[in-house]
Tab-separated table of N, CA and C in Angstrom:
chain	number	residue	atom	x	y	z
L	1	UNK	N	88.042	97.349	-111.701
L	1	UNK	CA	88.894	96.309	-111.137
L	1	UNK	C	90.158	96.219	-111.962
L	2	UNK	N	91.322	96.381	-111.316
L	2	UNK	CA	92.336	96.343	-112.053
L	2	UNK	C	92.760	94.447	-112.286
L	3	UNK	N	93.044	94.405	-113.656
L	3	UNK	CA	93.388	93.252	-114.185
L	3	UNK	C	95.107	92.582	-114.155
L	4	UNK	N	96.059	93.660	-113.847
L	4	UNK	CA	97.287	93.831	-113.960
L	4	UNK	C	97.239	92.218	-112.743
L	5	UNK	N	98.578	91.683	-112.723
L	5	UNK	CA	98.866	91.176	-111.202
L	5	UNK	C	99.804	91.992	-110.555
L	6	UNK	N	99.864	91.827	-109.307
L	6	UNK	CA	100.483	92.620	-108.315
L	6	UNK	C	101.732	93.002	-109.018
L	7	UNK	N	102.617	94.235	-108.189
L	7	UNK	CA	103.911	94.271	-108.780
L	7	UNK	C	105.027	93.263	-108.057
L	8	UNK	N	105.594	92.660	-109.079
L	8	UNK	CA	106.851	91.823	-108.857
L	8	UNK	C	105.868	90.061	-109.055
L	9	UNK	N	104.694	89.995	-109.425
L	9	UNK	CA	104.224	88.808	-109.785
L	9	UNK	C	104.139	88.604	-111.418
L	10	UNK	N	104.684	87.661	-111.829
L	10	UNK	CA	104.782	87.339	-113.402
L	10	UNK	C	103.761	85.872	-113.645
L	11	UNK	N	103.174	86.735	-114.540
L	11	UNK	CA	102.406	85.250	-115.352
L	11	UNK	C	102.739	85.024	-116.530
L	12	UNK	N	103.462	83.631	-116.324
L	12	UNK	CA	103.781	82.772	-117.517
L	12	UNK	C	102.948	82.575	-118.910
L	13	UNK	N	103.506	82.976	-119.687
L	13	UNK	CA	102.793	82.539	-120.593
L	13	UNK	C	103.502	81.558	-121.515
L	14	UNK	N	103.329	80.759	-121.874
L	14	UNK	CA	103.303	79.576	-122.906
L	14	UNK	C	103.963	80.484	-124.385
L	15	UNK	N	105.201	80.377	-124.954
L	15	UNK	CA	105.158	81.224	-126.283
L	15	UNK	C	104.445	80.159	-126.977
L	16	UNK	N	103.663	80.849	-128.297
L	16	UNK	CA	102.981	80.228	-128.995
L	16	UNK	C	103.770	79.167	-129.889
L	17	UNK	N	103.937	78.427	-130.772
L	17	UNK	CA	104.470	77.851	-132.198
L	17	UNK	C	105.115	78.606	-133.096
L	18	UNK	N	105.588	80.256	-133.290
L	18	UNK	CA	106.094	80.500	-133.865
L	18	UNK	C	105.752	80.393	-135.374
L	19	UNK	N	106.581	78.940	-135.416
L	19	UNK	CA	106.447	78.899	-137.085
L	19	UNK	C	104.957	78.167	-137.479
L	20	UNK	N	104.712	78.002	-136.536
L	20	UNK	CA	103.550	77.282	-137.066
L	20	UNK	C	102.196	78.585	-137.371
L	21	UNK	N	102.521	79.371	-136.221
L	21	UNK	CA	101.645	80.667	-136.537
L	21	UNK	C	102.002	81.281	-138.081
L	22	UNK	N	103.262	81.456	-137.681
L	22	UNK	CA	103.881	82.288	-139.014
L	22	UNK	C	103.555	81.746	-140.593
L	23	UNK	N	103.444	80.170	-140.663
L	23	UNK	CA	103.717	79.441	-141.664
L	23	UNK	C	102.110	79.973	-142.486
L	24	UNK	N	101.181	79.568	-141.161
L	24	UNK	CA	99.645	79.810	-141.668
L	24	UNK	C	99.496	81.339	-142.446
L	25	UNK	N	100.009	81.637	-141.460
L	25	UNK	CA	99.750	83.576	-141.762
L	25	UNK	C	100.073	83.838	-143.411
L	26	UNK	N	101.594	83.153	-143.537
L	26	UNK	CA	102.081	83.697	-144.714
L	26	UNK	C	102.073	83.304	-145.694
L	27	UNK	N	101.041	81.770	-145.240
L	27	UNK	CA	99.942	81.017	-146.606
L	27	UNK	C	99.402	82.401	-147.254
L	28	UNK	N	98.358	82.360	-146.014
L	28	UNK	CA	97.107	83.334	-146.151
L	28	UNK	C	97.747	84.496	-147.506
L	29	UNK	N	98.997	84.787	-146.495
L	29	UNK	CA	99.697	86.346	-147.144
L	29	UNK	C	99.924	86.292	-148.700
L	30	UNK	N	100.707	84.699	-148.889
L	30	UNK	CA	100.862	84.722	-150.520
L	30	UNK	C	99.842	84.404	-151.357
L	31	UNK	N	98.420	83.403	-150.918
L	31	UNK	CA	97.541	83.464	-151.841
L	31	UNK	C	96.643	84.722	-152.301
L	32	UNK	N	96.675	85.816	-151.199
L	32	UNK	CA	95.790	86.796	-151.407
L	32	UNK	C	96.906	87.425	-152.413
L	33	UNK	N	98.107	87.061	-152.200
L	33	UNK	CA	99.202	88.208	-153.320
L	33	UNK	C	98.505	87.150	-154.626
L	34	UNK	N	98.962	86.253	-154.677
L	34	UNK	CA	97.968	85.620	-156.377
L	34	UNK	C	97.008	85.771	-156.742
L	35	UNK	N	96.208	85.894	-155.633
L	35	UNK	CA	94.531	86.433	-155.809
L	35	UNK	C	95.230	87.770	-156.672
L	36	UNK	N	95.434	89.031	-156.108
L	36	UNK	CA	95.548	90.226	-156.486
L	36	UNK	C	96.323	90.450	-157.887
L	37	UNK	N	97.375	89.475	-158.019
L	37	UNK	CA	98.041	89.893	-159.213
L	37	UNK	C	97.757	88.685	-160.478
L	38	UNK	N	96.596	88.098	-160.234
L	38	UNK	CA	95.850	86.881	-161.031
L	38	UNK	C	96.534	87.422	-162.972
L	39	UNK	N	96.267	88.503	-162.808
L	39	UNK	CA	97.278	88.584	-164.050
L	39	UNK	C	98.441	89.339	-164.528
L	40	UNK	N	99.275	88.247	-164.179
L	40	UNK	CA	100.860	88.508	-164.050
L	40	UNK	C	101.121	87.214	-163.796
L	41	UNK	N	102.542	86.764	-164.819
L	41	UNK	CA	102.850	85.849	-164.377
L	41	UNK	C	104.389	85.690	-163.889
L	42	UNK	N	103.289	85.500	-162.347
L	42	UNK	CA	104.203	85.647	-160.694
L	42	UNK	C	105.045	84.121	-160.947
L	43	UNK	N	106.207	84.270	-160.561
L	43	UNK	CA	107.137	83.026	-160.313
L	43	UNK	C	107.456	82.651	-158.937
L	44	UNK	N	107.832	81.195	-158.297
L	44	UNK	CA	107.984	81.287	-157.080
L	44	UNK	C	108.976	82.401	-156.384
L	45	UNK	N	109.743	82.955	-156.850
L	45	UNK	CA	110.643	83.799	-156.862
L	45	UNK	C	110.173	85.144	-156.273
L	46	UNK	N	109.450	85.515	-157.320
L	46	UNK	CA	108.543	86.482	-156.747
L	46	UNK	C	107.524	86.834	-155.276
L	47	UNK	N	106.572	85.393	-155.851
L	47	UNK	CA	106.279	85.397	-154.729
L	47	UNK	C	106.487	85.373	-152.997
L	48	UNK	N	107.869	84.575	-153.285
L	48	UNK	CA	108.559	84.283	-151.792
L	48	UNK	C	109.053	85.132	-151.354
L	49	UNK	N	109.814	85.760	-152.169
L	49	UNK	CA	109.906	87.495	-151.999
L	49	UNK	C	109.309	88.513	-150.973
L	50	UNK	N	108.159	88.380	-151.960
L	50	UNK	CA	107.098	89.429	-150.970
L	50	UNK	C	106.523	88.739	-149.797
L	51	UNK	N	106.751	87.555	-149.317
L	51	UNK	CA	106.227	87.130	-148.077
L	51	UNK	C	107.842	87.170	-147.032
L	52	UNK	N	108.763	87.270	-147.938
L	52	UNK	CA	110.587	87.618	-146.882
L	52	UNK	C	110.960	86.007	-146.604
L	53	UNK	N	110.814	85.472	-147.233
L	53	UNK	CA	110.781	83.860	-147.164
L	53	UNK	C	112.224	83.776	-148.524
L	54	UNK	N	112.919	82.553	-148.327
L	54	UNK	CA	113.814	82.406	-149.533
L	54	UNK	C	112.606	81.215	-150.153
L	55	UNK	N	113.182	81.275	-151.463
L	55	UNK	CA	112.154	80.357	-152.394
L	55	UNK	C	112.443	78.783	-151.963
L	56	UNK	N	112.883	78.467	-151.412
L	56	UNK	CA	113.001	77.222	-150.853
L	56	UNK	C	112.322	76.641	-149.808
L	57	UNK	N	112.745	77.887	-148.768
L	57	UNK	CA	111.981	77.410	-147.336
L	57	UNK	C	110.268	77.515	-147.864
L	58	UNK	N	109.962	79.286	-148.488
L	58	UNK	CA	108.377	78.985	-148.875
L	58	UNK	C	108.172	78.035	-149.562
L	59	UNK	N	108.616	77.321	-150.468
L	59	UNK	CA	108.347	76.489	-151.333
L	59	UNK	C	107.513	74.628	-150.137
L	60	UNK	N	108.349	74.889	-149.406
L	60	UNK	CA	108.425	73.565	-148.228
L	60	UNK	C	107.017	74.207	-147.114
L	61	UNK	N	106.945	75.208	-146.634
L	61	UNK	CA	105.962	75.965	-146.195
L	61	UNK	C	104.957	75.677	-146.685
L	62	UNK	N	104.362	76.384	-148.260
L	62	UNK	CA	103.571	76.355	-149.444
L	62	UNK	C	102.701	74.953	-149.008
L	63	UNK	N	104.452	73.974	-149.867
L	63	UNK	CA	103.628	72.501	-150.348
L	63	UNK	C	103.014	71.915	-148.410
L	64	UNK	N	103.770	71.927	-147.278
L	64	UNK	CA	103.355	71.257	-146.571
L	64	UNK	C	101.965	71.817	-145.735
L	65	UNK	N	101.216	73.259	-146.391
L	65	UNK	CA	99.840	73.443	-145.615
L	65	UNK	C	98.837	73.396	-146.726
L	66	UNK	N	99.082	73.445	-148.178
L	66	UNK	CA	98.259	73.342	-149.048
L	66	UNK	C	98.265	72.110	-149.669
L	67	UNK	N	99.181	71.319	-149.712
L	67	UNK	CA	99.240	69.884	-150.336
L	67	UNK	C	99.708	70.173	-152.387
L	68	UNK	N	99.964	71.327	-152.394
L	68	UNK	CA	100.146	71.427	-153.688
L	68	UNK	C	101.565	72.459	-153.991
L	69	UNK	N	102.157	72.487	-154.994
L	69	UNK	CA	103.558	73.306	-155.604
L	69	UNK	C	102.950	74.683	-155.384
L	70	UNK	N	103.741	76.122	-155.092
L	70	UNK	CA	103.585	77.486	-155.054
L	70	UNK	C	102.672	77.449	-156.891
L	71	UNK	N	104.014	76.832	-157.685
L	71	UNK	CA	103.203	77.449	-158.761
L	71	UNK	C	101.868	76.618	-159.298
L	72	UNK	N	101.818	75.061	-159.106
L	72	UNK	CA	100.340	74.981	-159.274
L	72	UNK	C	99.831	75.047	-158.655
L	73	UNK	N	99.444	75.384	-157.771
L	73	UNK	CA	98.366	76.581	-156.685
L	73	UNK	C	97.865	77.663	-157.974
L	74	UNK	N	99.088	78.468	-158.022
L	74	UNK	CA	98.512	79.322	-158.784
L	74	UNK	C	98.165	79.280	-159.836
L	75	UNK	N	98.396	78.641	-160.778
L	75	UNK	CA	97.954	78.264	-162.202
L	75	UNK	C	96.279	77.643	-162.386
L	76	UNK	N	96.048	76.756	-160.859
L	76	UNK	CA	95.036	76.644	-160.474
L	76	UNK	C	93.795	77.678	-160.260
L	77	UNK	N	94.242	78.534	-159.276
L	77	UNK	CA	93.752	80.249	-159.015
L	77	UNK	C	93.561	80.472	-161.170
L	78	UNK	N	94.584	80.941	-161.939
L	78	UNK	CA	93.764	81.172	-162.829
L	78	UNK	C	93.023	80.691	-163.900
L	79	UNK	N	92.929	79.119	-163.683
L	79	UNK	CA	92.137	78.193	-164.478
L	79	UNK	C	90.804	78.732	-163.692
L	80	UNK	N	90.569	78.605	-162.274
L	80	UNK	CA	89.330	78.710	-161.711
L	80	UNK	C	88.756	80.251	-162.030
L	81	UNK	N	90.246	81.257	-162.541
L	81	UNK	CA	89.345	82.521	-163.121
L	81	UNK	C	89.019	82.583	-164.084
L	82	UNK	N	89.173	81.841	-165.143
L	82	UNK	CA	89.677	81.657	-166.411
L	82	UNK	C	87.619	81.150	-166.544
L	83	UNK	N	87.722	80.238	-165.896
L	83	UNK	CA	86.408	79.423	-166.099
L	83	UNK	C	84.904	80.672	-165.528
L	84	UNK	N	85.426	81.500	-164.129
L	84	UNK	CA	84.322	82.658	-163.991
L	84	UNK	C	84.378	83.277	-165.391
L	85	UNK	N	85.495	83.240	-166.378
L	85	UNK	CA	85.377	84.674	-167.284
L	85	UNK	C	84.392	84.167	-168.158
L	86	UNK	N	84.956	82.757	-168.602
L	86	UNK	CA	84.015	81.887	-169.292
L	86	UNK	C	82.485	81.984	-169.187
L	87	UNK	N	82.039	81.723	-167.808
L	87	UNK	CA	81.182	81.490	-167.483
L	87	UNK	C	80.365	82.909	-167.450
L	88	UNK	N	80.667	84.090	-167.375
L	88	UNK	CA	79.997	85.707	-166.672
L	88	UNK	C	80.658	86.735	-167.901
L	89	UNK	N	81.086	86.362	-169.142
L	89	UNK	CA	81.358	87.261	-169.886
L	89	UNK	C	81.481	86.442	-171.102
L	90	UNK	N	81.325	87.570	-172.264
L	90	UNK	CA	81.543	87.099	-173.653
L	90	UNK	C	83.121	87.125	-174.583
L	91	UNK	N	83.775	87.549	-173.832
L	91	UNK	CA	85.157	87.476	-173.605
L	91	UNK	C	85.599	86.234	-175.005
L	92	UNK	N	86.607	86.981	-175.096
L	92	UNK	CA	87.637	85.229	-176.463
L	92	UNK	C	88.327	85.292	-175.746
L	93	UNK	N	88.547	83.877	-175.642
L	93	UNK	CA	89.500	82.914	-175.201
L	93	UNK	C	90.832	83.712	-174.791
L	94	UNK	N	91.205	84.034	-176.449
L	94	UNK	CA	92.320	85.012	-176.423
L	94	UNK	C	93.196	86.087	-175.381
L	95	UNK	N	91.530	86.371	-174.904
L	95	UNK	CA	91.367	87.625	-174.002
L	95	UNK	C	91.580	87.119	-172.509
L	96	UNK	N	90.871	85.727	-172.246
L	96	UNK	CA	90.770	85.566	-171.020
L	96	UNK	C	92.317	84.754	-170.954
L	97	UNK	N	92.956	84.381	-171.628
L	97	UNK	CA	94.269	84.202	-171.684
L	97	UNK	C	95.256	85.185	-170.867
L	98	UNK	N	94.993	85.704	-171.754
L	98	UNK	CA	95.673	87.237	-171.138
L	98	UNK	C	95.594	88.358	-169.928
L	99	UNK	N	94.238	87.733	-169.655
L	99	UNK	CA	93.438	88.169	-168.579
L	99	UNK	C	93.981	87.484	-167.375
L	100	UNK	N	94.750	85.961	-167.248
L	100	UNK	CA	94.792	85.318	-166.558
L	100	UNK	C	96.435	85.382	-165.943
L	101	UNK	N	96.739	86.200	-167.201
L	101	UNK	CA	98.681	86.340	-167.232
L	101	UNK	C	99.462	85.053	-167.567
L	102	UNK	N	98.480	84.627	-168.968
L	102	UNK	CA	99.063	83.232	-169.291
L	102	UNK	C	99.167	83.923	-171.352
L	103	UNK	N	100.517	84.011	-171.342
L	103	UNK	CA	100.433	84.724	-172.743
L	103	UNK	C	100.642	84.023	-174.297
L	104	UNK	N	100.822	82.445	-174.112
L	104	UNK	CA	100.907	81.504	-174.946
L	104	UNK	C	99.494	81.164	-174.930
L	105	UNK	N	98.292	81.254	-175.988
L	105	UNK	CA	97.192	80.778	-176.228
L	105	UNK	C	97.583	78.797	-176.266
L	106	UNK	N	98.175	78.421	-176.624
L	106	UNK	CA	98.325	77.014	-176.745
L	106	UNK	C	98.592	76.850	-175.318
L	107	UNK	N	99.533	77.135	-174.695
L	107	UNK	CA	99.676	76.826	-173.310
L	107	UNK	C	98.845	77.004	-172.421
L	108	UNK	N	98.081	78.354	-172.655
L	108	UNK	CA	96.856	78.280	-171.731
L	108	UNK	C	95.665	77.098	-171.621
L	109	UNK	N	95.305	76.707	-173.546
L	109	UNK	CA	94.262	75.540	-173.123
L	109	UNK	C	95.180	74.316	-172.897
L	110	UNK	N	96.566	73.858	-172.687
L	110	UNK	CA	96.560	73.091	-172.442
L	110	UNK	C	96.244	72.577	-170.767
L	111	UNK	N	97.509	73.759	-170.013
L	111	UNK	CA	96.899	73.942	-168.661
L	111	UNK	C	95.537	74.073	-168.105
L	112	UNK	N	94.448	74.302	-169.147
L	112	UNK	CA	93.222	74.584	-168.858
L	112	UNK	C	92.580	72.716	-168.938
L	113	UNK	N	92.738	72.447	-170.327
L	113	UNK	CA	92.139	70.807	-170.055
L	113	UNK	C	92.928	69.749	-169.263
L	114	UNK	N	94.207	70.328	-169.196
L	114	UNK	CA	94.890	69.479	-167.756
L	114	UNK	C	94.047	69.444	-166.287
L	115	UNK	N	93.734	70.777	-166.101
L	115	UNK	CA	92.798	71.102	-164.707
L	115	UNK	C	91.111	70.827	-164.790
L	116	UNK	N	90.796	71.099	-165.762
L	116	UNK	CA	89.521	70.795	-166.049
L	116	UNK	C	88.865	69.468	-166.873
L	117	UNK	N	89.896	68.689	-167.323
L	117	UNK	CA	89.290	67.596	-168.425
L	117	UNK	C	88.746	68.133	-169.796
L	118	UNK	N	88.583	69.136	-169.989
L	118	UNK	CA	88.249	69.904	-171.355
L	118	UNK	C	88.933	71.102	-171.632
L	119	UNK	N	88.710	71.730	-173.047
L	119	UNK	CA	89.251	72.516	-173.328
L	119	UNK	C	88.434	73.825	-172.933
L	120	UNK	N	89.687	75.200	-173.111
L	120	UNK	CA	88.115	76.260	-172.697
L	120	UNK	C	87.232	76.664	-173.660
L	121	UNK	N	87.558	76.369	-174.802
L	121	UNK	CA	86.275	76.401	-175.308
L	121	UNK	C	85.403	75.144	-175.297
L	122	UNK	N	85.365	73.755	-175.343
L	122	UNK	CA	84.181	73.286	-174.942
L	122	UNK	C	83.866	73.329	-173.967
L	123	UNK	N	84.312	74.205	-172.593
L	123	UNK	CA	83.810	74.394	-171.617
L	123	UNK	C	82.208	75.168	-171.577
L	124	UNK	N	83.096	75.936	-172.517
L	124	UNK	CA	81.945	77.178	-172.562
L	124	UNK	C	80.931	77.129	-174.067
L	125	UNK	N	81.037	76.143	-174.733
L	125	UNK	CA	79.986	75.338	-175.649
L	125	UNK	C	79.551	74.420	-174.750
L	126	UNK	N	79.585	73.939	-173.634
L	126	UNK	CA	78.987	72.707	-172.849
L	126	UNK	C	77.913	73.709	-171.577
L	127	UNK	N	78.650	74.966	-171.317
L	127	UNK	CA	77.577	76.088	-170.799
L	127	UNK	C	76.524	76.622	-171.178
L	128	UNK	N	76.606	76.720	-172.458
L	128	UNK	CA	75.803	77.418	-173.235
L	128	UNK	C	74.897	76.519	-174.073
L	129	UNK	N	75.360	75.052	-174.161
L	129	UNK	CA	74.323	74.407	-174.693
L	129	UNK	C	73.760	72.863	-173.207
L	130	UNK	N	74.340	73.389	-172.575
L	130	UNK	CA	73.785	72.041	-171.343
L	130	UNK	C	73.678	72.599	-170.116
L	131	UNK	N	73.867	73.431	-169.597
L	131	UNK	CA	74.141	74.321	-168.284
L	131	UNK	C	74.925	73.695	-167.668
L	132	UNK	N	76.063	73.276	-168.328
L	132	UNK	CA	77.395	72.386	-167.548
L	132	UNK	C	78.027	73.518	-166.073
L	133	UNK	N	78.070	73.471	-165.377
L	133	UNK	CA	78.948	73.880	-164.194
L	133	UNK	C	79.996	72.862	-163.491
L	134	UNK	N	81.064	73.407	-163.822
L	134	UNK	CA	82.486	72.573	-162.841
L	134	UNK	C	82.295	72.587	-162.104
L	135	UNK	N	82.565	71.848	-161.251
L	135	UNK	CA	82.431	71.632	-159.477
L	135	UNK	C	84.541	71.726	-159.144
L	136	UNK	N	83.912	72.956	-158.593
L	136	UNK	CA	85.323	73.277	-157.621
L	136	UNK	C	85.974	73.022	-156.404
């Protein structure tokens, strides 16, 4: 059965939202880019970049489908990796610092007990002696 309609009959279609499609998509597009480059430290700049966005408009994009800034989103992303390294390896601090693309050891635990209420190391003295788990 042919599905086509006759020739010279047009069916309307509704265009979709555009930006509203686009906006979601190129959420999706920049968190998987932070996912992937978790260590490197990506600037909004960067990031908006690779989605073809100027850092402004993504920035307004970003904050109005996630409720949060491009860059604490991501700083977030590597506190929450920061805490797997903690948690699944014997790793120093040092390491998972660096691991995270955060290259100031002081700056990292501070951003770390900002997001978490503790530091990363009593995170991971509160693992190892209480079976503490963050709730994410």
């Amino acid at each position: 059965m042919d599905t086509c309609p006759p020739s010279g009959i047009y069916i309307f279609i509704p265009p979709q939202p555009i930006d509203r499609v686009e906006s979601n998509d190129i959420i999706k597009v920049a968190i998987n880019y932070m996912h992937e480059n978790i260590e490197k430290p990506l600037s909004l700049k960067e990031i908006s970049e690779f989605t073809g966005y100027s850092p402004s408009r993504f920035s307004a994009i970003f904050k109005s489908k996630t409720g949060h800034s491009t860059v604490n989103y991501f700083n977030q992303l590597k506190v929450n990796k920061a805490c797997e390294l903690l948690e699944t390896t014997n790793m120093k601090i040092n390491q998972i610092c660096s691991k995270v693309g955060i290259d100031d050891n002081y700056y990292f635990s501070r951003l770390f007990t900002k997001v978490v209420g503790i530091s990363p190391k009593q995170y991971r003295n509160n693992l190892s002696h209480h079976s503490f788990r963050m709730t994410r």
